[in-house]
Short mmCIF file of C-alpha atoms and ligand atoms in Angstrom, two decimals:
data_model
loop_
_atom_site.label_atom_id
_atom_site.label_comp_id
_atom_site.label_asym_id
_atom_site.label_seq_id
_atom_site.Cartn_x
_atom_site.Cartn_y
_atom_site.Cartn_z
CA UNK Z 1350 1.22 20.45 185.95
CA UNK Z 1351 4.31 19.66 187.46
CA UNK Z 1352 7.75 19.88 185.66
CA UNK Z 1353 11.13 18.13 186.57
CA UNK Z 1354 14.45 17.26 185.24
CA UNK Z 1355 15.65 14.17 184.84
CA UNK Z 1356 19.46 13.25 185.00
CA UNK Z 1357 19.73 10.20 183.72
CA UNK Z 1358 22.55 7.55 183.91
CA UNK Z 1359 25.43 6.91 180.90
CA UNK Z 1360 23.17 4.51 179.10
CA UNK Z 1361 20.49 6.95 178.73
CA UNK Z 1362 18.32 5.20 176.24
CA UNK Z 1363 17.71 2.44 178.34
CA UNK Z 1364 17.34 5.00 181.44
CA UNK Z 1365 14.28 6.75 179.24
CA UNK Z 1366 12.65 3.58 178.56
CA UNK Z 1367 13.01 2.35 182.00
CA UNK Z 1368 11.55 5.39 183.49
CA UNK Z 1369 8.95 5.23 180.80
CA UNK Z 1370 8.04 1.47 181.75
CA UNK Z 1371 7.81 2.83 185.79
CA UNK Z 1372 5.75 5.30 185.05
CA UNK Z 1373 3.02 3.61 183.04
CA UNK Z 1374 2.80 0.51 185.39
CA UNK Z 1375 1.88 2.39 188.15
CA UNK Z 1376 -0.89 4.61 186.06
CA UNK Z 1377 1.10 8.23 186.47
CA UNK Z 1378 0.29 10.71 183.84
CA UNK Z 1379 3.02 12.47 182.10
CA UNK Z 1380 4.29 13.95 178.78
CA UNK Z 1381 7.90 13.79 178.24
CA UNK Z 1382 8.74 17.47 176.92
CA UNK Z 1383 12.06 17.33 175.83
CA UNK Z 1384 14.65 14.69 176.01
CA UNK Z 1385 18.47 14.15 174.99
CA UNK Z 1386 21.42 12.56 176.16
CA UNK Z 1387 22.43 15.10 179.30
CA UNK Z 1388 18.46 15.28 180.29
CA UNK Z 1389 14.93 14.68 180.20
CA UNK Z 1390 12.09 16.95 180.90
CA UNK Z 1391 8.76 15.36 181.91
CA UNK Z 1392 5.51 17.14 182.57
CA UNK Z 1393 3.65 15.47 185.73
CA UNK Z 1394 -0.25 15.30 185.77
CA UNK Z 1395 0.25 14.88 189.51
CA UNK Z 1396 3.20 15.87 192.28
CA UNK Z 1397 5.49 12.94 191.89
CA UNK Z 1398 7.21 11.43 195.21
CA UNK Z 1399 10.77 12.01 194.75
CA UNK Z 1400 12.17 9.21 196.04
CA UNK Z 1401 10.55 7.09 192.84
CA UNK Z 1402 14.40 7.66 192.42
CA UNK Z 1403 15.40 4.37 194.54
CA UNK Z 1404 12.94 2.48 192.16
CA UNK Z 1405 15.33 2.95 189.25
CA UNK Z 1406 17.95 1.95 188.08
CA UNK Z 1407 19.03 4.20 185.79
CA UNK Z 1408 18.38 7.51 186.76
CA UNK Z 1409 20.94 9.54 188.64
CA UNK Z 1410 19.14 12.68 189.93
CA UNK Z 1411 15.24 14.39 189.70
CA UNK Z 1412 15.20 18.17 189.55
CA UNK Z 1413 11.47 20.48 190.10
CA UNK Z 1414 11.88 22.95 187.64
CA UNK Z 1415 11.11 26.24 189.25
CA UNK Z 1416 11.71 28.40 186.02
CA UNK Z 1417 12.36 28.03 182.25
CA UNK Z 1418 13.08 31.19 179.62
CA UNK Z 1419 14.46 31.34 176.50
CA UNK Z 1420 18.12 30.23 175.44
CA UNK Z 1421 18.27 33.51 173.49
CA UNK Z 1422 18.28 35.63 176.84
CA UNK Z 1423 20.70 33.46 177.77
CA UNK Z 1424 22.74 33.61 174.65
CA UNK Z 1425 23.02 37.39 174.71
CA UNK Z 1426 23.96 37.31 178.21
CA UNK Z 1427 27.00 35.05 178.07
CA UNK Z 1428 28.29 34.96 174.63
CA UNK Z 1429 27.30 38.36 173.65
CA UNK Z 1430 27.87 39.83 177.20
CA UNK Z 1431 24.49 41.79 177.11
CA UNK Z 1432 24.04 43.82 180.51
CA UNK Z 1433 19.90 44.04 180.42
CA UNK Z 1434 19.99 40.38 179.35
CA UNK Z 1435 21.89 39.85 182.40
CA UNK Z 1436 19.86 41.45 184.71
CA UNK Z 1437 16.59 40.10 182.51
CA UNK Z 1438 18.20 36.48 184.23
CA UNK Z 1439 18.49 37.67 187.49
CA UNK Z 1440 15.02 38.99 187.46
CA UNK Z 1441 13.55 35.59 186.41
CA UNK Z 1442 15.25 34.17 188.94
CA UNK Z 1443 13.90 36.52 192.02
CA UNK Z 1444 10.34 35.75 190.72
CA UNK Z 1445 11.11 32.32 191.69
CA UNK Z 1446 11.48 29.99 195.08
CA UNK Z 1447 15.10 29.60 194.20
CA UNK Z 1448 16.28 31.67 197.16
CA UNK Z 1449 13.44 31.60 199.60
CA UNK Z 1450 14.09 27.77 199.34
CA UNK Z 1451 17.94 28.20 200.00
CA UNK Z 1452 18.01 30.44 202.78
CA UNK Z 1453 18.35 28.45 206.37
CA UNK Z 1454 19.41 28.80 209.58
CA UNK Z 1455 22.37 27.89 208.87
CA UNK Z 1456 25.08 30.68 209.29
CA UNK Z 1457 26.94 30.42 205.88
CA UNK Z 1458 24.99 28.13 202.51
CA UNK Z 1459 26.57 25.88 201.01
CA UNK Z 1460 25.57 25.40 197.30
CA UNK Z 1461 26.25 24.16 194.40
CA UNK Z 1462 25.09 24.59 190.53
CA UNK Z 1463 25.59 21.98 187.99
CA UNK Z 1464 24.78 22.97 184.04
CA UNK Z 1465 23.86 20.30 181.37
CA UNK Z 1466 23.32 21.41 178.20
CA UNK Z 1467 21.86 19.28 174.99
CA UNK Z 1468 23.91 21.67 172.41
CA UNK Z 1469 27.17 21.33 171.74
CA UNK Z 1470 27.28 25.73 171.54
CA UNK Z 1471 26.54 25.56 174.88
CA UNK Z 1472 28.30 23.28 176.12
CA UNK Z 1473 31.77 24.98 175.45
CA UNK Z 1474 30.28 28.57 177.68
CA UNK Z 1475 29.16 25.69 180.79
CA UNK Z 1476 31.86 26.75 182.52
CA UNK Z 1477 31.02 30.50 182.05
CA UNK Z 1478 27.09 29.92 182.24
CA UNK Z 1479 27.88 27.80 185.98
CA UNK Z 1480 29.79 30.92 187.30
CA UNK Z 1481 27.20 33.14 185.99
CA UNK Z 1482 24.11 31.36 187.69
CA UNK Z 1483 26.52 31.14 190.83
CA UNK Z 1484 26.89 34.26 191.00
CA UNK Z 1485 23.46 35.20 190.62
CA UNK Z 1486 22.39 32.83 193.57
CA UNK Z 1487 25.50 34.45 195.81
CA UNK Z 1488 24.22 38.00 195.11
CA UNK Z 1489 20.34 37.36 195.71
CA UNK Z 1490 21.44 35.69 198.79
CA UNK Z 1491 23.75 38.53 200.29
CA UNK Z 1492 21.12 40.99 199.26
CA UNK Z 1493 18.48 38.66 201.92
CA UNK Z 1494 21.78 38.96 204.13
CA UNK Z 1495 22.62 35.56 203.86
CA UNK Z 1496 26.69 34.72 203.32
CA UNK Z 1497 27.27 31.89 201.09
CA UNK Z 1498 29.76 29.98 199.44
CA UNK Z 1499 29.69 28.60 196.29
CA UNK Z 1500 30.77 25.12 195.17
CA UNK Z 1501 33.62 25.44 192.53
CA UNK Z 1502 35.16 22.74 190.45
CA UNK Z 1503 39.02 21.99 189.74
CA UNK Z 1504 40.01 22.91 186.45
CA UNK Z 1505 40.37 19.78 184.95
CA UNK Z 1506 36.64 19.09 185.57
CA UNK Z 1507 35.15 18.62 181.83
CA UNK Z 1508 31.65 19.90 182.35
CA UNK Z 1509 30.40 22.05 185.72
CA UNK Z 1510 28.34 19.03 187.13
CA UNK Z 1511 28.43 18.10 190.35
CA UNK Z 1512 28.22 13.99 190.44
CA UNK Z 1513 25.43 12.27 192.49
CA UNK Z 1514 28.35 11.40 195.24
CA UNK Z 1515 28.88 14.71 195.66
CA UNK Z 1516 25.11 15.76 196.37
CA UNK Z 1517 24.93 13.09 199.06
CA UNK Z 1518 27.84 13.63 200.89
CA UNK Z 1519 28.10 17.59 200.61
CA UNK Z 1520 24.22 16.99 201.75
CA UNK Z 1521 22.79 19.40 199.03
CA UNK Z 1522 19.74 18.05 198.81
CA UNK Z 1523 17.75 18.56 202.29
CA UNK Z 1524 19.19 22.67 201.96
CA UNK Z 1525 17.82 22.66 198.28
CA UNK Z 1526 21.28 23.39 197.76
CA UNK Z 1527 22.06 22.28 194.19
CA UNK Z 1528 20.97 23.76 191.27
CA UNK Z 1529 20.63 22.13 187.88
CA UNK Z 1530 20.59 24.14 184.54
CA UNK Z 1531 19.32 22.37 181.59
CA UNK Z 1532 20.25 24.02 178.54
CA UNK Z 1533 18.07 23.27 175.43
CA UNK Z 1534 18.25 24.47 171.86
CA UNK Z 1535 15.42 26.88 172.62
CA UNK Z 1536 15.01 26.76 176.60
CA UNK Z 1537 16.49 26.72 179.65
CA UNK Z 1538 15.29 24.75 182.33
CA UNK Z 1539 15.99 26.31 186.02
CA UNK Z 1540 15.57 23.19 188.85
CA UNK Z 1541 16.50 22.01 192.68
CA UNK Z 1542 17.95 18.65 192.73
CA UNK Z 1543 15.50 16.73 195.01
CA UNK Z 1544 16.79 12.87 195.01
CA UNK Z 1545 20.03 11.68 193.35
CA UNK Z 1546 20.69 8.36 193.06
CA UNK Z 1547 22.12 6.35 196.03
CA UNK Z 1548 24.98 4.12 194.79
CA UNK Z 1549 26.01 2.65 198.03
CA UNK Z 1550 22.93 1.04 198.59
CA UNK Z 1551 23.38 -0.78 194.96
CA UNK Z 1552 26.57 -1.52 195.91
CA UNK Z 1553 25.77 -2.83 199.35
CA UNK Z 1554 22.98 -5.14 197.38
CA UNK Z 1555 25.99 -6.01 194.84
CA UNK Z 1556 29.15 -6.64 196.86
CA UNK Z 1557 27.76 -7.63 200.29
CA UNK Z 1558 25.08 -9.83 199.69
CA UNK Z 1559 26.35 -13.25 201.10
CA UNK Z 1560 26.77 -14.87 198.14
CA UNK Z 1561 27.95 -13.68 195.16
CA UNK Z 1562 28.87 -14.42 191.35
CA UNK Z 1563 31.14 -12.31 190.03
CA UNK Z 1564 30.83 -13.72 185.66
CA UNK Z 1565 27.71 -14.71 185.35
CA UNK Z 1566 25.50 -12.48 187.59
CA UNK Z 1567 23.61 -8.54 186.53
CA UNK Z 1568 24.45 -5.70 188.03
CA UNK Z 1569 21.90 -4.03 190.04
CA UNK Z 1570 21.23 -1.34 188.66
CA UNK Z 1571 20.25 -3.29 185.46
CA UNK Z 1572 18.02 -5.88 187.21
CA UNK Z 1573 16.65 -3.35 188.37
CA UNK Z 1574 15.82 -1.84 185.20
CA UNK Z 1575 14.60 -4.88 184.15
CA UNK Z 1576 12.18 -5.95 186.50
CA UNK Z 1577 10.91 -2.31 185.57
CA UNK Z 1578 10.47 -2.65 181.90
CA UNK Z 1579 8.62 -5.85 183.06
CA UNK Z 1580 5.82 -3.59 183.85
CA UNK Z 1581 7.00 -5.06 187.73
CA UNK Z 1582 5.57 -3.01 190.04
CA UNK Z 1583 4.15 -3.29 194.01
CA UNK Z 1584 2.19 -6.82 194.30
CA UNK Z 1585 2.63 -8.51 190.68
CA UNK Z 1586 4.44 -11.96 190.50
CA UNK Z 1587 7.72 -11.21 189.07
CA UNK Z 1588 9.15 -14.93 188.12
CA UNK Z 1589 12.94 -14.77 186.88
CA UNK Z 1590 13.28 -18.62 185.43
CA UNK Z 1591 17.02 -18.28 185.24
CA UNK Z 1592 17.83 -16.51 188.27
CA UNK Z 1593 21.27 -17.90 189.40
CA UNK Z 1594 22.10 -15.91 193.26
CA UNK Z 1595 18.87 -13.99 192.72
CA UNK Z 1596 19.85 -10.80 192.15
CA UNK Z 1597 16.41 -9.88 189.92
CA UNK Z 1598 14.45 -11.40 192.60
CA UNK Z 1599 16.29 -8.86 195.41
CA UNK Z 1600 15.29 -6.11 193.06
CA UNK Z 1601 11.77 -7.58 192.47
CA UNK Z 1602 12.01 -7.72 196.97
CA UNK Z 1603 12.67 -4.22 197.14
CA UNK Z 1604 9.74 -3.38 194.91
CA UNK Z 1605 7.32 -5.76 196.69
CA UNK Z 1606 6.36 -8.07 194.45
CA UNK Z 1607 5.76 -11.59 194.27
CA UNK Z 1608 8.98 -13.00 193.73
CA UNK Z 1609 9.92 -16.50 192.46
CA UNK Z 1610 12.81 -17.98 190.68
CA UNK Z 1611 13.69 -21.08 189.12
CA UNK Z 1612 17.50 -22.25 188.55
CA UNK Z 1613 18.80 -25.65 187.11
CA UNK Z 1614 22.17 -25.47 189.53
CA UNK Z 1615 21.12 -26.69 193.03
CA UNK Z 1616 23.64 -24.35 194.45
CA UNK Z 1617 22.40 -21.57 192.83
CA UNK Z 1618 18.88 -22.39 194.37
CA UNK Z 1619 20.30 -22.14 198.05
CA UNK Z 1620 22.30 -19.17 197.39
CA UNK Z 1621 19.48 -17.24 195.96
CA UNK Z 1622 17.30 -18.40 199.09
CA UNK Z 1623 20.57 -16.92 201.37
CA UNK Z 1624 20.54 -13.97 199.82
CA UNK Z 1625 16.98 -13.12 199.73
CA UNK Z 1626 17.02 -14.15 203.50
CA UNK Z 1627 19.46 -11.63 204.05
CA UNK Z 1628 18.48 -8.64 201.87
CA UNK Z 1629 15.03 -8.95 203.63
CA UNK Z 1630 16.32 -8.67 206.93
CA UNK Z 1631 18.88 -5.72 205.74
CA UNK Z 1632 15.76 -4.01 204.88
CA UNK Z 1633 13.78 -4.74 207.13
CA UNK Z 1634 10.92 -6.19 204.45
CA UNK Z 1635 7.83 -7.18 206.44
CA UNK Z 1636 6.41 -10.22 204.86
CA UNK Z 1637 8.74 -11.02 201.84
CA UNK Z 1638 7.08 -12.95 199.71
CA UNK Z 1639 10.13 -15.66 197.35
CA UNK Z 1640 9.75 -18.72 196.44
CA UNK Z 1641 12.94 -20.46 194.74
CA UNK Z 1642 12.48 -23.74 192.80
CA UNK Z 1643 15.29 -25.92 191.37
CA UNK Z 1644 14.40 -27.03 187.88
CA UNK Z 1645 14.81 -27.56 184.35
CA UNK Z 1646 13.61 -24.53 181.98
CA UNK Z 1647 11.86 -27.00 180.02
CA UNK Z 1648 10.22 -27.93 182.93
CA UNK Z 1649 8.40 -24.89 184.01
CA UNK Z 1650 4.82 -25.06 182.89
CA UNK Z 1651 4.59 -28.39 185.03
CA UNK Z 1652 6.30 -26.46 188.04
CA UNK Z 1653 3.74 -23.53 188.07
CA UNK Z 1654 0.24 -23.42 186.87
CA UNK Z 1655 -0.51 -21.95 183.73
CA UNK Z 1656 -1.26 -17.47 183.58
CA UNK Z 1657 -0.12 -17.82 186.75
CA UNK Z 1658 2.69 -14.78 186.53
CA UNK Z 1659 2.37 -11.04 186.20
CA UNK Z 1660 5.83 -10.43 184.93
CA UNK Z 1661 8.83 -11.99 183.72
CA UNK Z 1662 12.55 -10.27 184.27
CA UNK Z 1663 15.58 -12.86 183.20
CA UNK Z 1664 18.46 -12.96 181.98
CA UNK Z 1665 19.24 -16.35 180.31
CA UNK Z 1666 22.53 -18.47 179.67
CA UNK Z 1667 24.39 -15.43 177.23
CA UNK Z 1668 27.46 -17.99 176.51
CA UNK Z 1669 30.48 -19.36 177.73
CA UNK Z 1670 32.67 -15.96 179.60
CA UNK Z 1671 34.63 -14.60 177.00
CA UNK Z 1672 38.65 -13.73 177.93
CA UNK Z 1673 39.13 -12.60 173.95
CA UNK Z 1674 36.90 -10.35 171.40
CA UNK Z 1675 35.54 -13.51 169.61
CA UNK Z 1676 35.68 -13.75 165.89
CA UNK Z 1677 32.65 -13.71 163.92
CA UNK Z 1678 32.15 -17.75 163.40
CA UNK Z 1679 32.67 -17.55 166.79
CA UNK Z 1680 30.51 -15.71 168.01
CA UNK Z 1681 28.07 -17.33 165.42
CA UNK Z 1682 28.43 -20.21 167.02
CA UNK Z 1683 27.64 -18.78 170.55
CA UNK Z 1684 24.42 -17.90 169.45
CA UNK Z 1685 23.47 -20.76 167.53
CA UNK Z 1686 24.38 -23.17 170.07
CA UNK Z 1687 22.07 -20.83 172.66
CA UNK Z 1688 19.05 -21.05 170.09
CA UNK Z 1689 17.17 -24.17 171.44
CA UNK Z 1690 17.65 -22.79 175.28
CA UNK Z 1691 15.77 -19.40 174.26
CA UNK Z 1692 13.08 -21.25 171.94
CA UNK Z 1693 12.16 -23.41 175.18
CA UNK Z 1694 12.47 -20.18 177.53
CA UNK Z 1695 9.95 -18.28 175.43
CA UNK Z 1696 7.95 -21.42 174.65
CA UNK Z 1697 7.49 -22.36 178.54
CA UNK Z 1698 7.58 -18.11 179.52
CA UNK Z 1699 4.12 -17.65 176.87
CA UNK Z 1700 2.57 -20.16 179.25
CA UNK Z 1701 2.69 -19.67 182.73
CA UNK Z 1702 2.48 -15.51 181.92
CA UNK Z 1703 -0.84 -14.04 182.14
CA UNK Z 1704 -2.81 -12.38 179.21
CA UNK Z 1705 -1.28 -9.10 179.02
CA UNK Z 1706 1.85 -9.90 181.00
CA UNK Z 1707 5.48 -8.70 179.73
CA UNK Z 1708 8.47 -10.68 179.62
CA UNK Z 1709 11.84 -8.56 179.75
CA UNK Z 1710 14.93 -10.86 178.58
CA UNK Z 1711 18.32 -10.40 177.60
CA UNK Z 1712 19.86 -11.67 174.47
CA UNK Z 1713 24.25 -11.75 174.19
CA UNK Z 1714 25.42 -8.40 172.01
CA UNK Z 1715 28.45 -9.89 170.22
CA UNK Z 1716 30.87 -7.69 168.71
CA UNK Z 1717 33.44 -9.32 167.09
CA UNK Z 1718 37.17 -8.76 166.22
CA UNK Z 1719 36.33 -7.56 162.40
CA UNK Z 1720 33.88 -5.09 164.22
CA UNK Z 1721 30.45 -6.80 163.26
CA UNK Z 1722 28.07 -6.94 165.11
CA UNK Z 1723 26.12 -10.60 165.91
CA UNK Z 1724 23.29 -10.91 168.14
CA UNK Z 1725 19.69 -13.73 168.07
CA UNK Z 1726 17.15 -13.07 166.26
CA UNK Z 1727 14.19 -13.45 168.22
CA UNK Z 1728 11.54 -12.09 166.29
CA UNK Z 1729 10.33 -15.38 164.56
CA UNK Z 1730 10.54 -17.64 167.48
CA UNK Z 1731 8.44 -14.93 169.76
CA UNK Z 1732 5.85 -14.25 166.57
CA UNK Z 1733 5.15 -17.96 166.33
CA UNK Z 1734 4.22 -18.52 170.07
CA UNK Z 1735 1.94 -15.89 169.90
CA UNK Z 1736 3.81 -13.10 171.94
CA UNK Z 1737 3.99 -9.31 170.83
CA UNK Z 1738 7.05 -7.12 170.99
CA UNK Z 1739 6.79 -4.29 173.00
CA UNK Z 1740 8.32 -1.03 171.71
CA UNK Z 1741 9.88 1.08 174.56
CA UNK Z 1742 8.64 4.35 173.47
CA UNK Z 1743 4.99 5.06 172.09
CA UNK Z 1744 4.15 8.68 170.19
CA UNK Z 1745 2.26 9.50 172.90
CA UNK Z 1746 4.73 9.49 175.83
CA UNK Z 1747 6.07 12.87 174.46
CA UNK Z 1748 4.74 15.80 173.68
CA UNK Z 1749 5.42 16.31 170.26
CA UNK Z 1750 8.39 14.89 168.67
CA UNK Z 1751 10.87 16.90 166.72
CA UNK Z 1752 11.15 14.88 163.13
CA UNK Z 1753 15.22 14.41 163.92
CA UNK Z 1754 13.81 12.57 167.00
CA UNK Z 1755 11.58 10.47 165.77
CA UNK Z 1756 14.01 7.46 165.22
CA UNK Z 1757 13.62 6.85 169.38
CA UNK Z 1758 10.17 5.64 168.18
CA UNK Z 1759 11.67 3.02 165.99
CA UNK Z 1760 13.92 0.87 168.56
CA UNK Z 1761 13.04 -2.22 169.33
CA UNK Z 1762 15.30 -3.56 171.61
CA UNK Z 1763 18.02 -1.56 174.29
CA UNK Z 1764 21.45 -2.34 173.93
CA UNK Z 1765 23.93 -2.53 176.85
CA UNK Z 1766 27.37 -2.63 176.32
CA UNK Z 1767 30.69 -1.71 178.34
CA UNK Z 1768 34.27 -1.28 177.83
CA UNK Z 1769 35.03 -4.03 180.10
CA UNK Z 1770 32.90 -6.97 179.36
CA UNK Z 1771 33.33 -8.75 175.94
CA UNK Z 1772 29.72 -9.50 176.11
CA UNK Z 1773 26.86 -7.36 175.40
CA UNK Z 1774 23.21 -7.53 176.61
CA UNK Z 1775 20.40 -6.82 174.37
CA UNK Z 1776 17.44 -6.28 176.28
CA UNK Z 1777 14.14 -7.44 174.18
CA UNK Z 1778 10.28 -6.96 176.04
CA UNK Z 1779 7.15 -9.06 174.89
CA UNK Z 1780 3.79 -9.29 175.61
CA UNK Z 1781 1.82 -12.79 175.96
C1 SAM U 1189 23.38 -15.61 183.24
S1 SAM U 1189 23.02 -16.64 184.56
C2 SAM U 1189 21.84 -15.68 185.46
C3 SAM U 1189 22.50 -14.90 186.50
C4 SAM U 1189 21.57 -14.22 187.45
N1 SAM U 1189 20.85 -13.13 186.82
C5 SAM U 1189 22.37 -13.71 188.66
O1 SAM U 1189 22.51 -12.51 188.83
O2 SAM U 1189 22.93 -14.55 189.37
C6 SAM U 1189 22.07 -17.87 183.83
C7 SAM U 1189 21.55 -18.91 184.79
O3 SAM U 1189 20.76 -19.84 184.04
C8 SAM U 1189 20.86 -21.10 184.65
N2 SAM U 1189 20.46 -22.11 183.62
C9 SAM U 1189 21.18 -22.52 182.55
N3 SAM U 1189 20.48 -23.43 181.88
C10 SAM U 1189 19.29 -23.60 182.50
C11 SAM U 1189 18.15 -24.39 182.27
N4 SAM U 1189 18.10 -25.23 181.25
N5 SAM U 1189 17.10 -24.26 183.09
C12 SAM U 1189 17.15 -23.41 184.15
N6 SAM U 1189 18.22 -22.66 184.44
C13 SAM U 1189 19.28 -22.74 183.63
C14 SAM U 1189 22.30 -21.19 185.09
O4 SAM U 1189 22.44 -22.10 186.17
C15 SAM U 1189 22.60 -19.74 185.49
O5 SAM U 1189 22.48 -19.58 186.88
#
């Protein structure tokens, strides 16, 4: 069995289900062990390949554990300054790879130790629990006669974590130089950082593609996730049937599958053809395999054969760009004048998707000036056509489930929303 810890991004509900979706549509066997907002643990039937990492969108770092004991030892160490609990620590720690891993031929080791902790009593002793471990790894290392330096923070830092930016450019993770510390209600998870999230390349894909749409297009990072609750994976045909500059289908590239899209505007047609052009040459992509039609969504059973498509990722006309917090009539009328455009999306969707195959769409998340909340209701629409909505996390992907937990099991849908944008994305999946 393999253990690691997962870091993932600020929407981490939709990071868990995403990884979730990866994992199962490429057949990998896990169990996740323990999961919260600051971290996941996942048990591995197999070695995983680290960089999985550049599949995602929404995870920010992957730790191998090399150690776990109990918060107790912990607890007597730090807040109760115990010396043998102390040295109990430092023990654990020599038994491990920790410092064989560290030590290089480098004159003087850089490292670095960042501590996330799932309790709230922890969190306020981070600080004291980073310069603890830090100290531990500075002393095992002088004892092998290695000098070191440790990575501090600034005061003002919050919480002792160092950010994914700061992995890649201090280069901590080809030295197994950064240590993460997962602090649990009843464990502590001891891991080397082994991939961390590479936002230049999103932002490369985001802000340097040729052409771009600032209002209307997705992020990255959220295609991304997208194409991956899909059930996307190498070889399906991913078909995005409102994909304006194509910035699913670039995701859906870089995962090589099938790609094809379908847009009503004629320019957003050729721009989605320029930038597919151009992401596959960025990457080099031997035999990219797009195809971008112009058409009506009504229109798309007669454009493609029928079970034709492995996968759908889209994200559909969400309403006119919003300068203001709408008011609830408003925003009632956003969605009600959107209802015909989804009922002939999921209508047209059911039929060119094969048996089996999952359709990940977005829905606009309204939240209005009195504070309500208005979003489409999509259930009946989907029920009558025949499709099934997928739940994003089953019983079985986790070990056992604590009964405070169990409400993850009841979400149906993932909710994305930001300071910035006055509209929200709720992401539904369904399966023909
Ligand atoms: C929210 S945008 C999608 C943006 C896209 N994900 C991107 O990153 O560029 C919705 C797209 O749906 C297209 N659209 C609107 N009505 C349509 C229809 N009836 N059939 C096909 N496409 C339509 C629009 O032209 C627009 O490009």
């Amino acid at each position: 069995m393999y253990n690691s810890v997962i870091i993932p991004g600020k929407n981490w509900i939709l990071s868990l289900a995403e990884l979730i979706a990866f994992l199962e549509s490429r057949e990998c066997k896990f169990k996740i062990l323990s999961f919260s907002k600051e971290y996941f643990i996942v048990c591995f039937e197999k070695k995983i390949d680290f960089s999985i990492i550049d599949g995602l969108g929404g995870i920010i770092k992957i730790g191998e554990i090399k150690t776990t004991f109990s918060t107790d030892i912990l607890d007597k160490a730090i807040v109760q300054k115990d010396k043998p609990s102390k040295k109990e620590i430092e023990n654990i720690f020599a038994d491990t790879t920790i410092i064989d891993d560290l030590i290089s031929s480098t004159k003087k080791i850089f490292f670095g130790v960042s501590v996330y902790s799932s309790e709230k009593r922890f969190r306020k002793i981070a600080k004291v629990s980073h310069r603890f471990f830090g100290s531990i790894i500075k002393r095992k290392l002088s004892e092998h006669g290695q000098k070191s330096r440790f990575m501090g923070f600034s005061k003002d830092r919050k919480l002792p974590q160092l950010s994914h930016v700061e992995v890649l450019k201090k280069g901590l993770i080809s030295n197994n130089a950064e240590l993460i510390i997962g602090i649990g209600k009843n464990r502590i998870w001891v891991s080397i950082t082994k991939a961390v999230h590479n936002p230049f390349e999103f932002q490369k894909r985001d802000v340097y593609k040729p052409i771009q749409r600032k209002i209307f297009g997705i992020p990255p990072r959220l295609a991304k996730a997208l194409i991956n609750l899909s059930s996307c994976n190498q070889g399906s045909s991913l078909l995005d049937p409102f994909c304006g500059v194509g910035t699913i289908l670039q995701e859906g590239l870089l995962t090589k599958s099938k790609v094809i899209g379908v847009d009503i505007n004629p320019w957003c047609i050729k721009s989605a053809e320029r930038n597919l052009e151009w992401l596959s040459k960025e990457y080099e992509l031997t035999k990219p395999e797009y195809r971008v039609l112009q058409g009506d969504i009504k229109d798309l059973s007669k454009k493609m054969g029928y079970n034709e498509i492995d996968c759908v990722a889209t994200e559909p006309d969400l309403g006119p760009a919003l300068r203001q917090i709408p008011t609830t009539p408003y925003a009632n009328k956003i969605i009600i004048k959107l209802d015909k455009l989804y009922s002939i999306f999921l209508n047209e969707t059911y039929k060119v998707l094969r048996k089996d195959g999952r359709c990940a769409f977005v829905t606009p998340y309204l939240k209005t000036r009195s504070g309500q909340i208005v979003t489409m209701n999509v259930d009946e629409k989907t029920k009558n056509i025949g499709f099934r909505r997928v739940f994003p996390f089953q019983r079985e992907n986790f070990e056992k489930i604590s009964s405070t937990k169990e409400e993850i099991l009841k979400i149906n849908s993932l909710i994305d929303t930001n300071e910035r944008h006055k509209i929200g994305r709720e992401i539904h999946i369904f399966q023909k």
